[in-house]
Amino acid sequence: MYLCGHPGTGKTSLLNQVLANLKQKDYTFELFMYNAMTYSDVRSFAITLHQDVTERLTGKECKRIGRNTIDDEDAADLVARALIGTACKRNKDTGVLESKIHKIIVIDEVDQFNSNEKAFTMLVRNILKGNKEQHTNTSIVGIANSVDLPFRKKHSAIAMRDC
């Protein structure tokens, strides 16, 4: 999901209200909320996301990964594997891994990753691919001031359509 609008129009407030309503209806989810301006690049964000997912959903401390020890593709794979490997169980009838809990990843100021478009697209594709193939039950919400970002990046949306 992509929430966009000019600064101060209530994008984050709207999302917080929707999440509060979900909690009131006893919808169980694990929320991972980030601000893209905090990260120097997509790889740093992906490493943090991997560590947070692993630690929060398994309760075990995750080994810290150095930014310079992996590339963007490895970082995207780490996140996808963490989402598949944490809080999942194998369905006895189908043999498919299914998520026990819905994960919602919120990235505020997501347009900051515009300069690392290839790495960010790879990360999102890997997360969505896990949803399709392994039923990881993960949603991504991007919040941005750039109202026209989807139109400028039309090819990215088309590339992710088949995930």
mmCIF file of C-alpha atoms in Angstrom:
data_model
loop_
_atom_site.group_PDB
_atom_site.id
_atom_site.type_symbol
_atom_site.label_atom_id
_atom_site.label_comp_id
_atom_site.label_asym_id
_atom_site.label_seq_id
_atom_site.Cartn_x
_atom_site.Cartn_y
_atom_site.Cartn_z
ATOM 1 C CA MET A 1 0.000 0.000 0.000
ATOM 2 C CA TYR A 2 1.232 3.479 -0.810
ATOM 3 C CA LEU A 3 -0.054 6.415 1.253
ATOM 4 C CA CYS A 4 0.909 9.745 -0.209
ATOM 5 C CA GLY A 5 0.066 13.382 0.250
ATOM 6 C CA HIS A 6 1.526 16.722 1.068
ATOM 7 C CA PRO A 7 3.220 17.190 4.462
ATOM 8 C CA GLY A 8 0.763 17.616 7.310
ATOM 9 C CA THR A 9 -2.241 16.066 5.561
ATOM 10 C CA GLY A 10 -2.560 13.204 8.087
ATOM 11 C CA LYS A 11 -1.077 10.209 6.291
ATOM 12 C CA THR A 12 0.584 8.752 9.377
ATOM 13 C CA SER A 13 -2.354 9.694 11.611
ATOM 14 C CA LEU A 14 -4.738 7.884 9.262
ATOM 15 C CA LEU A 15 -2.584 4.764 9.276
ATOM 16 C CA ASN A 16 -2.305 4.841 13.080
ATOM 17 C CA GLN A 17 -6.113 5.077 13.334
ATOM 18 C CA VAL A 18 -6.572 2.096 10.973
ATOM 19 C CA LEU A 19 -4.071 0.049 13.008
ATOM 20 C CA ALA A 20 -5.800 1.015 16.268
ATOM 21 C CA ASN A 21 -9.137 -0.100 14.795
ATOM 22 C CA LEU A 22 -7.611 -3.451 13.789
ATOM 23 C CA LYS A 23 -6.342 -3.973 17.342
ATOM 24 C CA GLN A 24 -9.782 -3.152 18.770
ATOM 25 C CA LYS A 25 -11.269 -5.856 16.555
ATOM 26 C CA ASP A 26 -8.708 -8.328 17.982
ATOM 27 C CA TYR A 27 -6.860 -8.656 14.684
ATOM 28 C CA THR A 28 -3.441 -10.001 15.635
ATOM 29 C CA PHE A 29 -0.453 -8.488 13.881
ATOM 30 C CA GLU A 30 3.134 -7.554 14.535
ATOM 31 C CA LEU A 31 3.965 -3.993 13.535
ATOM 32 C CA PHE A 32 7.405 -2.975 12.275
ATOM 33 C CA MET A 33 7.553 0.806 11.830
ATOM 34 C CA TYR A 34 10.511 2.667 10.303
ATOM 35 C CA ASN A 35 11.442 6.063 8.953
ATOM 36 C CA ALA A 36 13.555 5.777 5.799
ATOM 37 C CA MET A 37 15.362 9.022 6.613
ATOM 38 C CA THR A 38 17.092 7.150 9.456
ATOM 39 C CA TYR A 39 18.998 4.917 7.027
ATOM 40 C CA SER A 40 21.856 5.769 4.722
ATOM 41 C CA ASP A 41 20.651 3.246 2.147
ATOM 42 C CA VAL A 42 18.305 0.315 1.535
ATOM 43 C CA ARG A 43 20.899 -2.261 2.622
ATOM 44 C CA SER A 44 21.193 -0.678 6.080
ATOM 45 C CA PHE A 45 17.407 -0.671 6.354
ATOM 46 C CA ALA A 46 17.175 -4.314 5.242
ATOM 47 C CA ILE A 47 19.765 -5.383 7.824
ATOM 48 C CA THR A 48 17.824 -3.615 10.586
ATOM 49 C CA LEU A 49 14.534 -5.114 9.365
ATOM 50 C CA HIS A 50 16.079 -8.606 9.309
ATOM 51 C CA GLN A 51 17.374 -8.214 12.849
ATOM 52 C CA ASP A 52 14.084 -6.801 14.157
ATOM 53 C CA VAL A 53 11.970 -9.521 12.534
ATOM 54 C CA THR A 54 14.262 -12.275 13.781
ATOM 55 C CA GLU A 55 14.583 -10.958 17.333
ATOM 56 C CA ARG A 56 10.962 -9.933 17.847
ATOM 57 C CA LEU A 57 9.368 -13.041 16.363
ATOM 58 C CA THR A 58 11.766 -15.627 17.772
ATOM 59 C CA GLY A 59 12.691 -13.889 21.022
ATOM 60 C CA LYS A 60 16.345 -14.682 20.334
ATOM 61 C CA GLU A 61 19.116 -12.177 19.814
ATOM 62 C CA CYS A 62 20.264 -11.953 16.213
ATOM 63 C CA LYS A 63 23.907 -11.851 15.195
ATOM 64 C CA ARG A 64 24.757 -8.340 13.997
ATOM 65 C CA ILE A 65 25.584 -8.134 10.300
ATOM 66 C CA GLY A 66 28.013 -5.545 9.001
ATOM 67 C CA ARG A 67 26.766 -3.378 6.158
ATOM 68 C CA ASN A 68 29.929 -4.011 4.160
ATOM 69 C CA THR A 69 29.855 -7.803 4.570
ATOM 70 C CA ILE A 70 26.850 -8.349 2.278
ATOM 71 C CA ASP A 71 25.429 -6.827 -0.889
ATOM 72 C CA ASP A 72 21.899 -5.546 -1.571
ATOM 73 C CA GLU A 73 20.702 -8.884 -2.923
ATOM 74 C CA ASP A 74 21.959 -10.780 0.129
ATOM 75 C CA ALA A 75 20.276 -8.232 2.415
ATOM 76 C CA ALA A 76 16.948 -8.681 0.592
ATOM 77 C CA ASP A 77 17.317 -12.468 0.837
ATOM 78 C CA LEU A 78 18.018 -12.233 4.584
ATOM 79 C CA VAL A 79 14.770 -10.345 5.146
ATOM 80 C CA ALA A 80 12.757 -12.792 3.050
ATOM 81 C CA ARG A 81 14.257 -15.784 4.885
ATOM 82 C CA ALA A 82 13.597 -14.168 8.272
ATOM 83 C CA LEU A 83 9.949 -13.621 7.360
ATOM 84 C CA ILE A 84 9.640 -17.208 6.124
ATOM 85 C CA GLY A 85 11.545 -18.754 9.015
ATOM 86 C CA THR A 86 10.009 -16.869 11.924
ATOM 87 C CA ALA A 87 6.572 -17.459 13.321
ATOM 88 C CA CYS A 88 5.660 -19.982 10.624
ATOM 89 C CA LYS A 89 4.353 -23.507 10.871
ATOM 90 C CA ARG A 90 4.007 -26.231 8.266
ATOM 91 C CA ASN A 91 0.436 -27.131 7.292
ATOM 92 C CA LYS A 92 0.014 -30.866 7.958
ATOM 93 C CA ASP A 93 -2.258 -31.350 4.948
ATOM 94 C CA THR A 94 -0.460 -29.286 2.297
ATOM 95 C CA GLY A 95 3.118 -29.239 3.627
ATOM 96 C CA VAL A 96 3.266 -25.471 2.971
ATOM 97 C CA LEU A 97 4.692 -23.073 5.552
ATOM 98 C CA GLU A 98 1.980 -20.738 6.813
ATOM 99 C CA SER A 99 2.388 -17.684 8.963
ATOM 100 C CA LYS A 100 0.929 -17.690 12.449
ATOM 101 C CA ILE A 101 0.825 -13.919 12.601
ATOM 102 C CA HIS A 102 0.373 -11.079 10.137
ATOM 103 C CA LYS A 103 3.392 -8.782 9.852
ATOM 104 C CA ILE A 104 2.931 -5.152 8.825
ATOM 105 C CA ILE A 105 6.038 -3.260 7.724
ATOM 106 C CA VAL A 106 5.490 0.509 7.634
ATOM 107 C CA ILE A 107 8.130 2.678 5.976
ATOM 108 C CA ASP A 108 7.578 6.391 6.453
ATOM 109 C CA GLU A 109 9.367 8.773 4.060
ATOM 110 C CA VAL A 110 9.745 5.823 1.678
ATOM 111 C CA ASP A 111 10.592 8.223 -1.155
ATOM 112 C CA GLN A 112 14.045 8.548 0.501
ATOM 113 C CA PHE A 113 14.866 5.173 -1.063
ATOM 114 C CA ASN A 114 14.264 6.666 -4.514
ATOM 115 C CA SER A 115 18.023 6.954 -5.050
ATOM 116 C CA ASN A 116 18.419 3.199 -4.322
ATOM 117 C CA GLU A 117 15.470 2.143 -6.452
ATOM 118 C CA LYS A 118 16.956 -1.150 -7.631
ATOM 119 C CA ALA A 119 17.829 -2.322 -4.109
ATOM 120 C CA PHE A 120 14.453 -1.250 -2.719
ATOM 121 C CA THR A 121 12.541 -2.949 -5.545
ATOM 122 C CA MET A 122 14.531 -6.138 -4.912
ATOM 123 C CA LEU A 123 13.715 -6.007 -1.193
ATOM 124 C CA VAL A 124 9.987 -5.489 -1.801
ATOM 125 C CA ARG A 125 9.909 -8.207 -4.470
ATOM 126 C CA ASN A 126 11.526 -10.711 -2.109
ATOM 127 C CA ILE A 127 9.032 -9.917 0.642
ATOM 128 C CA LEU A 128 6.073 -10.206 -1.743
ATOM 129 C CA LYS A 129 7.486 -13.367 -3.303
ATOM 130 C CA GLY A 130 7.585 -14.930 0.174
ATOM 131 C CA ASN A 131 3.931 -13.970 0.615
ATOM 132 C CA LYS A 132 2.991 -15.748 -2.589
ATOM 133 C CA GLU A 133 5.200 -18.824 -2.316
ATOM 134 C CA GLN A 134 5.473 -19.383 1.441
ATOM 135 C CA HIS A 135 2.369 -17.602 2.731
ATOM 136 C CA THR A 136 4.414 -15.347 5.021
ATOM 137 C CA ASN A 137 1.425 -13.042 5.564
ATOM 138 C CA THR A 138 3.335 -9.758 5.364
ATOM 139 C CA SER A 139 2.042 -6.353 4.272
ATOM 140 C CA ILE A 140 4.156 -3.348 3.323
ATOM 141 C CA VAL A 141 2.906 0.206 3.747
ATOM 142 C CA GLY A 142 4.927 3.049 2.250
ATOM 143 C CA ILE A 143 4.222 6.615 3.321
ATOM 144 C CA ALA A 144 5.576 9.486 1.238
ATOM 145 C CA ASN A 145 5.142 13.150 0.396
ATOM 146 C CA SER A 146 5.754 12.422 -3.293
ATOM 147 C CA VAL A 147 2.275 12.195 -4.727
ATOM 148 C CA ASP A 148 3.594 11.367 -8.188
ATOM 149 C CA LEU A 149 6.165 8.708 -7.177
ATOM 150 C CA PRO A 150 4.131 5.749 -8.514
ATOM 151 C CA PHE A 151 3.797 7.509 -11.868
ATOM 152 C CA ARG A 152 7.490 8.378 -12.057
ATOM 153 C CA LYS A 153 8.344 4.804 -11.130
ATOM 154 C CA LYS A 154 5.684 3.101 -13.210
ATOM 155 C CA HIS A 155 8.121 0.392 -14.332
ATOM 156 C CA SER A 156 8.751 -0.586 -10.675
ATOM 157 C CA ALA A 157 5.048 -1.115 -10.058
ATOM 158 C CA ILE A 158 4.799 -3.189 -13.228
ATOM 159 C CA ALA A 159 7.838 -5.249 -12.187
ATOM 160 C CA MET A 160 6.232 -6.053 -8.814
ATOM 161 C CA ARG A 161 2.802 -6.848 -10.250
ATOM 162 C CA ASP A 162 3.663 -10.525 -10.797
ATOM 163 C CA CYS A 163 4.987 -11.187 -7.268
#
